[in-house]
Coordinates of C-alpha atoms and ligand atoms in Angstrom, one line a residue:
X1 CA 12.6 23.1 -1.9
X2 CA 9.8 20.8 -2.5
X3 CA 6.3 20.6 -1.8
X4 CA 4.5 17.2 0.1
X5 CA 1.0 17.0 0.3
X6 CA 0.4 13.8 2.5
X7 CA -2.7 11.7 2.0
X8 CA -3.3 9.4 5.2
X9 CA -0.9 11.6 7.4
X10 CA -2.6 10.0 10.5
X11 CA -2.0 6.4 9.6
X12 CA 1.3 4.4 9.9
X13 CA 3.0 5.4 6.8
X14 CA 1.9 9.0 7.0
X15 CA 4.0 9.1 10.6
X16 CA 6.7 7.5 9.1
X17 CA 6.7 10.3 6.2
X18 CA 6.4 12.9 8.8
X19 CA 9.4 11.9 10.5
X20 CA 11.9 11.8 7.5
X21 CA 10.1 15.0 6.5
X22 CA 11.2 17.0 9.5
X23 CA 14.6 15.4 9.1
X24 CA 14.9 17.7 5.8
X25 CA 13.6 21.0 6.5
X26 CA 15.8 22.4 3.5
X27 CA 14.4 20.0 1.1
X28 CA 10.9 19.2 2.3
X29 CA 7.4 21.8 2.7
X30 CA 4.7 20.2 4.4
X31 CA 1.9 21.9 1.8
X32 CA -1.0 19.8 2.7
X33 CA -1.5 17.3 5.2
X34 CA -5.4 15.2 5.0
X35 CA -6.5 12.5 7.3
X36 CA -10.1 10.7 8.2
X37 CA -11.1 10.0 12.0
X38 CA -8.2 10.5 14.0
X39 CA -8.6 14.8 14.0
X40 CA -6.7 14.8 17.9
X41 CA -3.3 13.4 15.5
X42 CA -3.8 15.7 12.8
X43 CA -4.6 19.0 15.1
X44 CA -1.0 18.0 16.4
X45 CA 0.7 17.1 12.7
X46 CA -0.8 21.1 12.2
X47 CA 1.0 22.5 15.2
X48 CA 4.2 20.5 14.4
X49 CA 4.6 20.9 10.3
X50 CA 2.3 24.4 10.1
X51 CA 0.7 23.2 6.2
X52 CA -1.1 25.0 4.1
X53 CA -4.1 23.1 4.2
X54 CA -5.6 20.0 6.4
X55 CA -8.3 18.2 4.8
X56 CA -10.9 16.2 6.9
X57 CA -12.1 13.7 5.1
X58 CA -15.3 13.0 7.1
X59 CA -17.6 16.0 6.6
X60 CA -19.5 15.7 10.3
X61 CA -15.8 16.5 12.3
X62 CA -14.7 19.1 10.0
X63 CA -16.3 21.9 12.0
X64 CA -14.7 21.0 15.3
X65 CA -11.3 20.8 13.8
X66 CA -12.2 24.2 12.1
X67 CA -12.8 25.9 15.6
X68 CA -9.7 24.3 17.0
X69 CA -7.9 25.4 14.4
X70 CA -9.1 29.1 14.3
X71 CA -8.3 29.4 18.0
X72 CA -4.2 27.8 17.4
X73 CA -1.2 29.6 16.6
X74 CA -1.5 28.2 13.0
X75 CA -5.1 29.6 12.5
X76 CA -4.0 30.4 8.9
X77 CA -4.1 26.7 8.1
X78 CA -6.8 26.6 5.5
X79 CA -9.1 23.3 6.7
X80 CA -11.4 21.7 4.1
X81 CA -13.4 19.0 4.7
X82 CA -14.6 15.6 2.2
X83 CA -13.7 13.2 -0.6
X84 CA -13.4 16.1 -3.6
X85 CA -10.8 18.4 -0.9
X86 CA -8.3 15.2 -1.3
X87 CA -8.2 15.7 -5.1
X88 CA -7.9 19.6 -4.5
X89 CA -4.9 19.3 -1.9
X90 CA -3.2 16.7 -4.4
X91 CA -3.4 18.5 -7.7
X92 CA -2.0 22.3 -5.9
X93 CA 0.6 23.6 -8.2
X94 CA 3.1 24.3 -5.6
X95 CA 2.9 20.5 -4.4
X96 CA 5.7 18.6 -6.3
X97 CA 5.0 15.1 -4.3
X98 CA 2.0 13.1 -3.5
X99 CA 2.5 10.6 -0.8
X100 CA -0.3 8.3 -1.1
X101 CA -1.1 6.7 1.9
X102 CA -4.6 6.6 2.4
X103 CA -5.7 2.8 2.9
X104 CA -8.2 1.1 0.6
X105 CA -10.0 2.5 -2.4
X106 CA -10.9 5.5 -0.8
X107 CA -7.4 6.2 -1.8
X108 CA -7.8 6.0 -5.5
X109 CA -9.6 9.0 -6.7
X110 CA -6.8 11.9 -5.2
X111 CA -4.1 9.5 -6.1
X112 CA -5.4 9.1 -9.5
X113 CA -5.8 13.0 -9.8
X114 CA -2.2 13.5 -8.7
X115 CA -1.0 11.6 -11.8
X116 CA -3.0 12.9 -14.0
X117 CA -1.9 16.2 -12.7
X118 CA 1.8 15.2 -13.4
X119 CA 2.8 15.3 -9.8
X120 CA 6.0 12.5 -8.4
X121 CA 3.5 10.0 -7.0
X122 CA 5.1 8.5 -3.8
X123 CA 2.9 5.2 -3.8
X124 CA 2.1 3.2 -0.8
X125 CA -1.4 3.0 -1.3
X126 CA -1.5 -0.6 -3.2
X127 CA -5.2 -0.7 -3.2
X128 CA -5.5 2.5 -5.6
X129 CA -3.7 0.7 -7.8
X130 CA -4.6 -2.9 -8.0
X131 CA -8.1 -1.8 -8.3
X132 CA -7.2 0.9 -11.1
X133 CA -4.6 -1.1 -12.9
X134 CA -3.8 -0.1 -16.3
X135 CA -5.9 3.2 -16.2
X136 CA -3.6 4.4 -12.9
X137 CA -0.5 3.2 -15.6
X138 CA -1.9 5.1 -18.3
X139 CA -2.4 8.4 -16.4
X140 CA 1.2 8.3 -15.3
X141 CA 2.8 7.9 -19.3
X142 CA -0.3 10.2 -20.4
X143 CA 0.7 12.6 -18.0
X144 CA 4.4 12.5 -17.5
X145 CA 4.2 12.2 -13.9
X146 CA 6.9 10.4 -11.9
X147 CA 5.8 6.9 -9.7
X148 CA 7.7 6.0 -7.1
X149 CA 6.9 2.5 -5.3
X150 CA 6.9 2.8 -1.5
X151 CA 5.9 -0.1 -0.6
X152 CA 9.1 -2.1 0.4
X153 CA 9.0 -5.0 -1.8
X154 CA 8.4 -3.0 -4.9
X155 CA 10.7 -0.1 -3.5
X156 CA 13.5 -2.7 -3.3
X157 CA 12.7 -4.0 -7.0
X158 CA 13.0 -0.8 -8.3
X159 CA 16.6 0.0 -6.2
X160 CA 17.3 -3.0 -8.0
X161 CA 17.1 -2.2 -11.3
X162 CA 18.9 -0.9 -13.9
X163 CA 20.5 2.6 -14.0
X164 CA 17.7 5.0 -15.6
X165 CA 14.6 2.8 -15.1
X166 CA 11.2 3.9 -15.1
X167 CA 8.2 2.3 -13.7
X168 CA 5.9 0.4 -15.9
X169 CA 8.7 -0.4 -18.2
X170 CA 9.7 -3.7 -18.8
X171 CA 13.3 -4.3 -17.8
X172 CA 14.8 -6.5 -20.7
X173 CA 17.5 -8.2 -19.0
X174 CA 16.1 -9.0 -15.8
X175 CA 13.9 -12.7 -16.4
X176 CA 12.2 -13.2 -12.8
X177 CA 11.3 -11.1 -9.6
X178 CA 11.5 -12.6 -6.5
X179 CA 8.9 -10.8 -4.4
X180 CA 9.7 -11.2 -0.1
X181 CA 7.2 -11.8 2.4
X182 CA 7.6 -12.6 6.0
X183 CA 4.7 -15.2 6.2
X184 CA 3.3 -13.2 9.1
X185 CA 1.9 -14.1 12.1
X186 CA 0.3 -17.5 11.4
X187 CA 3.4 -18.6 9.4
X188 CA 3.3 -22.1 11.3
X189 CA 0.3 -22.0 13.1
X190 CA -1.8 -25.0 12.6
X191 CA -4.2 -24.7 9.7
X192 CA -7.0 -26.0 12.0
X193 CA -6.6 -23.2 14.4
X194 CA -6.6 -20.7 12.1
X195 CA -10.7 -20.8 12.5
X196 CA -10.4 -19.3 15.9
X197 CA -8.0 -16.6 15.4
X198 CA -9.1 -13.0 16.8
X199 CA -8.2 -9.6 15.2
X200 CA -6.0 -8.9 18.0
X201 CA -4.2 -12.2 17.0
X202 CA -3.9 -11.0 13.2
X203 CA -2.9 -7.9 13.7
X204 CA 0.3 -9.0 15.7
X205 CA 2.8 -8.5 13.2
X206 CA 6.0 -10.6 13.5
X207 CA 8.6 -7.6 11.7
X208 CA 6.5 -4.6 10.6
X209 CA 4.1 -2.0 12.8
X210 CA 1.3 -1.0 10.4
X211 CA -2.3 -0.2 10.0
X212 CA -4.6 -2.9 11.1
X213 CA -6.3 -3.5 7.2
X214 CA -2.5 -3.8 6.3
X215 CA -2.0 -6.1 9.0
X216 CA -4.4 -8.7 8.2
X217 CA -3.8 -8.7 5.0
X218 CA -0.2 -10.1 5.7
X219 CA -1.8 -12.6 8.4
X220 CA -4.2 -13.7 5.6
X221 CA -1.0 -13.4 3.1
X222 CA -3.5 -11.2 0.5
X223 CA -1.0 -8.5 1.5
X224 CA 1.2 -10.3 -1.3
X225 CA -1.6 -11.3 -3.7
X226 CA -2.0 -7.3 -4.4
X227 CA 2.1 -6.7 -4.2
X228 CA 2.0 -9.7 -6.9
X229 CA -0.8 -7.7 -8.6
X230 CA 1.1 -4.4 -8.0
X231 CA 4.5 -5.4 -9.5
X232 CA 3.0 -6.9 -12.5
X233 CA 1.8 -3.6 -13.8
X234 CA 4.6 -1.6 -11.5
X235 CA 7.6 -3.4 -14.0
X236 CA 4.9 -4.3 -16.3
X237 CA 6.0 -8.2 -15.4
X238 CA 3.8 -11.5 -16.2
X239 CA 2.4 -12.9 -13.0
X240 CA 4.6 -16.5 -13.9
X241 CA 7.8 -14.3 -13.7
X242 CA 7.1 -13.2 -10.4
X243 CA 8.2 -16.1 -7.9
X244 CA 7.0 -14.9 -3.9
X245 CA 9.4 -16.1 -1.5
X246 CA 8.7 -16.4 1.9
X247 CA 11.9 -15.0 4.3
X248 CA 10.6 -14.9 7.6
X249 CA 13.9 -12.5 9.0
X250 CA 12.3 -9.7 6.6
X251 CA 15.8 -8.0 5.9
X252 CA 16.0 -8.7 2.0
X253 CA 13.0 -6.4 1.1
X254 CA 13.0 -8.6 -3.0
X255 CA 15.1 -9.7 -5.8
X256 CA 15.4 -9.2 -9.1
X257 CA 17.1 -11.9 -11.1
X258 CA 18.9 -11.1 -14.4
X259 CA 19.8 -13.1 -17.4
X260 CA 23.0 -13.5 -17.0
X261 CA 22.3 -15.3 -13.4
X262 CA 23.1 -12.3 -11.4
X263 CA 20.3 -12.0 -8.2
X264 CA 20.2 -8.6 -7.1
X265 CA 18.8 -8.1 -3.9
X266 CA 18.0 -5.0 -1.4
X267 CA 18.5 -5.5 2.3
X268 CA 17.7 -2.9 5.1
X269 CA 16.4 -3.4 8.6
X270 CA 11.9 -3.2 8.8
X271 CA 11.6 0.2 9.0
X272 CA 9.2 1.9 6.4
X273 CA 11.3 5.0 6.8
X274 CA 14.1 3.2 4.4
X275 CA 11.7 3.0 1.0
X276 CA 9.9 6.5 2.0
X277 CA 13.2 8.2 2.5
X278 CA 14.4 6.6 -0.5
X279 CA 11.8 7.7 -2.6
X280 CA 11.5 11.4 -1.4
X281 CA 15.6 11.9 -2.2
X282 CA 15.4 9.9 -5.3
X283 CA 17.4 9.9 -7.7
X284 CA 20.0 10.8 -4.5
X285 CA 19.4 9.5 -1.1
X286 CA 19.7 10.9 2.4
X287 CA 19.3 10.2 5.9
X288 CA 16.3 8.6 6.8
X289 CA 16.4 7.5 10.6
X290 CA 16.6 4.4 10.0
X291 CA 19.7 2.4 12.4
X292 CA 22.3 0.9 10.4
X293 CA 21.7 -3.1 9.1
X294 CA 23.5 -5.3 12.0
X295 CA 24.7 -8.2 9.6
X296 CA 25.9 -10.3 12.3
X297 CA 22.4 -9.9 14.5
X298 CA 20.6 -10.9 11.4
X299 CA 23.0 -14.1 11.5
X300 CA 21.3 -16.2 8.5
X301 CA 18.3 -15.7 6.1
X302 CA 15.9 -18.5 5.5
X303 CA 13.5 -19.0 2.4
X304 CA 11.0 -20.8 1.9
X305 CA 8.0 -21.4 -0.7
X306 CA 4.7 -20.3 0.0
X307 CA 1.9 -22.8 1.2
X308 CA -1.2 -22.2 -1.0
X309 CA -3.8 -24.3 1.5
X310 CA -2.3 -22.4 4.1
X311 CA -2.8 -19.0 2.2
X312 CA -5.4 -19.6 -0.7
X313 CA -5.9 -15.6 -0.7
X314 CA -2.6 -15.6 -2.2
X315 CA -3.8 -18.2 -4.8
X316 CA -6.7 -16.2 -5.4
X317 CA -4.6 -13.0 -6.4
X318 CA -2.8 -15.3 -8.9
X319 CA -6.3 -16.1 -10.6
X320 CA -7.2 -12.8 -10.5
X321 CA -3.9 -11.1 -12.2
X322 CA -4.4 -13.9 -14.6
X323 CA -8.3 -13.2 -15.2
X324 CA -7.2 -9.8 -15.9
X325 CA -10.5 -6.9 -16.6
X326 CA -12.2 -6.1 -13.9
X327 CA -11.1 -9.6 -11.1
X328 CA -8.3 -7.3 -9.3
X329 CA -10.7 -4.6 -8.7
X330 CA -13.3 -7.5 -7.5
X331 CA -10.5 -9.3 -5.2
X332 CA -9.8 -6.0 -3.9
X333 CA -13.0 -4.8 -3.0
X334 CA -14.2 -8.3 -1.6
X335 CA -10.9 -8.5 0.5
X336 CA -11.8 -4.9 1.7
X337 CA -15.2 -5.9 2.8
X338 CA -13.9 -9.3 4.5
X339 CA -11.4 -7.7 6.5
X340 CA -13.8 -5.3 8.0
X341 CA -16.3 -8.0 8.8
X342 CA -13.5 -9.5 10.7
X343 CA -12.0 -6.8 12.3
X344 CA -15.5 -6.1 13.2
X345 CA -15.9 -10.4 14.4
X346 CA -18.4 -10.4 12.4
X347 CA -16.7 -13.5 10.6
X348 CA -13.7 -15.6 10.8
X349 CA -10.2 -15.2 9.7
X350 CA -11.2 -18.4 7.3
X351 CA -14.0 -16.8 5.9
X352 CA -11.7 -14.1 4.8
X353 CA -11.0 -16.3 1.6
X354 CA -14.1 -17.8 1.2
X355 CA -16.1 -14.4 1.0
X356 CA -13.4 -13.2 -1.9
X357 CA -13.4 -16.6 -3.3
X358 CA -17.4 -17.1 -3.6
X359 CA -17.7 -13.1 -4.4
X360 CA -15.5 -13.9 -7.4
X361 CA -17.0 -16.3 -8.7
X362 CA -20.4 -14.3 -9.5
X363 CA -18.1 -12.1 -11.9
X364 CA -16.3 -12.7 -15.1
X365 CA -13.6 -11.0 -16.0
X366 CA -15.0 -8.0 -18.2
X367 CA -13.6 -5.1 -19.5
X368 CA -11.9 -2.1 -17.0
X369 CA -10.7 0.5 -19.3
X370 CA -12.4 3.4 -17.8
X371 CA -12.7 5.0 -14.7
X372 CA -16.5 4.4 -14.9
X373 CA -16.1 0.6 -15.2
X374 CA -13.5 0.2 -12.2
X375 CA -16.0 2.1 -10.1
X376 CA -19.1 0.3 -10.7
X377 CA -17.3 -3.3 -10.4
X378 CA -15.4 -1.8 -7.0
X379 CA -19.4 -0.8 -5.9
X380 CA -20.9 -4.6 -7.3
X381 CA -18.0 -6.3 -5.4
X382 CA -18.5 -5.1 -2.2
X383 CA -22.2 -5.6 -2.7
X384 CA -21.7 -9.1 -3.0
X385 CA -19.1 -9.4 -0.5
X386 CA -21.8 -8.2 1.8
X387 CA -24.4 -11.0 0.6
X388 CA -21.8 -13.3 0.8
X389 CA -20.9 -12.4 4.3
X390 CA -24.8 -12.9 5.1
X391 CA -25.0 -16.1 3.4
X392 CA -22.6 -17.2 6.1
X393 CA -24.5 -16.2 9.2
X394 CA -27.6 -17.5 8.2
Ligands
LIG401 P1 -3.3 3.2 8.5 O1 -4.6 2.6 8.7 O2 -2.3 3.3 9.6 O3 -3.6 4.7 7.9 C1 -4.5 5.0 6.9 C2 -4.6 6.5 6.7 O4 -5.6 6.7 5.7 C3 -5.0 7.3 7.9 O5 -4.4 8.6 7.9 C4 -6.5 7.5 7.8 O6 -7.0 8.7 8.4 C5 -6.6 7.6 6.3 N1 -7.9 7.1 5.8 C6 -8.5 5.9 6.1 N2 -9.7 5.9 5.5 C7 -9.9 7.0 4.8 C8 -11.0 7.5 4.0 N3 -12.1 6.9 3.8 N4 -10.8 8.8 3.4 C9 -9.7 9.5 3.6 N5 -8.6 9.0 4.4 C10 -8.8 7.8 5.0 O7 -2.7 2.5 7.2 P2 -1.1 2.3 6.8 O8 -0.6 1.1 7.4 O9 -0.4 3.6 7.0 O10 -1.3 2.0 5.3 C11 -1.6 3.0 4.3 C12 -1.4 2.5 2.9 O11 0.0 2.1 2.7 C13 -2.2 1.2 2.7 O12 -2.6 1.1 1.4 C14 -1.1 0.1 2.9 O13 -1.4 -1.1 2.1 C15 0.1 0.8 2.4 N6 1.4 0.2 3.0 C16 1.6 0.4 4.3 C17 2.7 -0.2 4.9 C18 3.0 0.0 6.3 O14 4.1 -0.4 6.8 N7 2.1 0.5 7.1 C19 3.7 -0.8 4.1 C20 3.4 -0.9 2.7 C21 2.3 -0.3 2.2
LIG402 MG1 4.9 -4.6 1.3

């Protein structure tokens, strides 16, 4: 029986763990379950699972949920409340696995604290570790700790590799990874309409159902700058070996390509389910929900090569992985800001590059070998995403 603390229960991968959670009572605890606003989803996550511990991340509703809690049939549930409780509920010795699916950088510090504390990191939170890079790489060896790639791309990669593998490894025989993407909602929209685009627009995903950050980040395509960021220190891979393919059916998940010409590939319908389930039975697997693939539905695949002018957050990610030191914790911070301000319609979905792109271009690329350095760049960034962003109204 093991333990699952799950950071970001509320959100759209947190459900999805959830569900293949109660699928394996025998194998599966619920020891901790945190989550931000939403308390109404996470009073009913306590009712339903019966943790250990629920962790509000936002100090002002943690006494409400408190109250509600004391007055439940799971009143023993101990509730804590802000950032330093997600560290605690991730490091508990009788929590085996982390899934880490908080959204953004707020995501970085428990995740971090889980490696260091040796736990089987189940990682879907791509932010923590584009912005943390080798630091998040060198906890894992340092600590011993297991890091499993949910995300489905790099879930895929590493079904696809050899027997025995362990992330951030190379993998000698394989010479180029193919990294999917669906092209998402604005795949062949005109570029000149993509001014006018609304949130509601963006966040219309063609094959997946996530959170909105998550979802613009595909529309803008910088979803696959940071999975081109993340498998590059994932499969400790140089950027040029990493080709991103655009298959618009979204049923090969990525490819890895070996020298002796062999392209292995992992299929599976959209459903995060697959890559979580996958990850929480590896080195086995079990059932994870998940319908069986419908080969003759899918009919053909198409594949096409990405359109830089279309997406130039994608060519951005490129210069960033390239830059190396502290430009993938910039990108990621100024991409944070950006999507907010347009979530918020603050600015356009065009802006969204040119915010990251100008907020770039005030750093160079200096050193991020500690924690401390990572943090203050991550603070800088979105300081200068915000100028940026004001520039542009005035
Ligand atoms: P979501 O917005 O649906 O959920 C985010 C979760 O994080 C919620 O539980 C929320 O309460 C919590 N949270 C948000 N801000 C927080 C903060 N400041 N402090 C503490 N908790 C906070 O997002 P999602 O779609 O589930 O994505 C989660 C992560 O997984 C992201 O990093 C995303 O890139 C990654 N991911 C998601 C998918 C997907 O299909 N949804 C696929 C691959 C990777
Ligand atoms: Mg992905």
């Amino acid at each position: 029986m093991k333990g699952i603390c799950i950071l970001g229960a509320t959100g759209s991968i947190g459900v999805s763990t959830l569900d293949v959670v109660a699928r394996h009572p025998d194998q599966y605890r619920v020891v901790a379950l945190t989550a931000n606003g939403n308390i109404d989803a996470l009073y009913d996550q306590c009712l339903t699972h019966h943790p250990e511990y629920a962790v509000v991340a936002t100090e002002s509703k943690a006494q409400q949920f408190k109250d509600r809690i004391a007055a439940s049939p799971v009143s023993d549930i101990k509730v804590l409340a802000g950032a330093e409780a997600l560290q605690q509920v991730a490091t508990l010795d009788n929590v085996d696995s982390v899934m880490a699916a908080i959204v953004g950088a707020a995501g970085l510090l428990p995740t971090l604290a889980a490696a260091k504390a040796g736990k089987t990191v189940l990682l879907a939170n791509k932010e923590a570790l584009v912005m943390s890079g080798q630091i998040f790489m060198r906890a894992v060896s340092e600590s011993g700790a297991t890091l499993l790639p949910i995300d489905s791309e790099h879930n895929a990669i590493f079904q696809c590799m050899p027997a025995g593998y362990t992330t951030g490894h190379v993998a000698k025989q394989a010479r180029r990874i193919l990294l999917t993407a669906s092209g998402g909602p604005f795949r062949k929209t005109p570029i000149a309409d993509l001014d006018t685009v609304t949130p509601d627009q963006a966040v219309a995903h063609p094959k997946w159902d996530m959170g909105r950050k998550i979802s613009v980040d595909s529309a803008t395509m910088m979803n696959k700058g940071l999975e081109l960021i993340e498998a590059c220190l994932l499969f400790n891979m140089d950027p040029d070996d990493i080709q991103v393919v655009i298959h618009p059916q979204s049923i090969i998940h990525s490819m890895v390509d070996y020298v002796d010409g062999s392209v292995l590939a992992q299929m599976g319908n959209p459903d995060m389910r697959t890559p979580i389930a996958y990850a929480m039975a590896w080195p086995e697997r079990f059932d994870s929900g998940v319908a069986p693939l419908n080969i003759f539905e899918v009919g053909h695949m198409d594949f096409e090569k990405p359109d830089l002018q279309r997406f130039p957050c994608l060519r951005l990610a490129y210069e960033a992985i390239k830059a190396g030191g502290i430009m993938p914790t910039v990108l990621n911070a100024a991409n944070e800001i950006a999507v907010e301000a347009f979530l918020n319609e603050q600015v356009r979905f065009t802006d969204i590059a040119k915010i990251i792109e100008a907020s770039m271009a005030r750093f160079t690329a200096d050193r991020a070998d500690s924690l401390e350095l990572i943090l203050q760049a991550d603070l800088k960034a979105r300081e200068v995403a915000q100028t940026v962003i004001g520039q542009l109204a005035s």
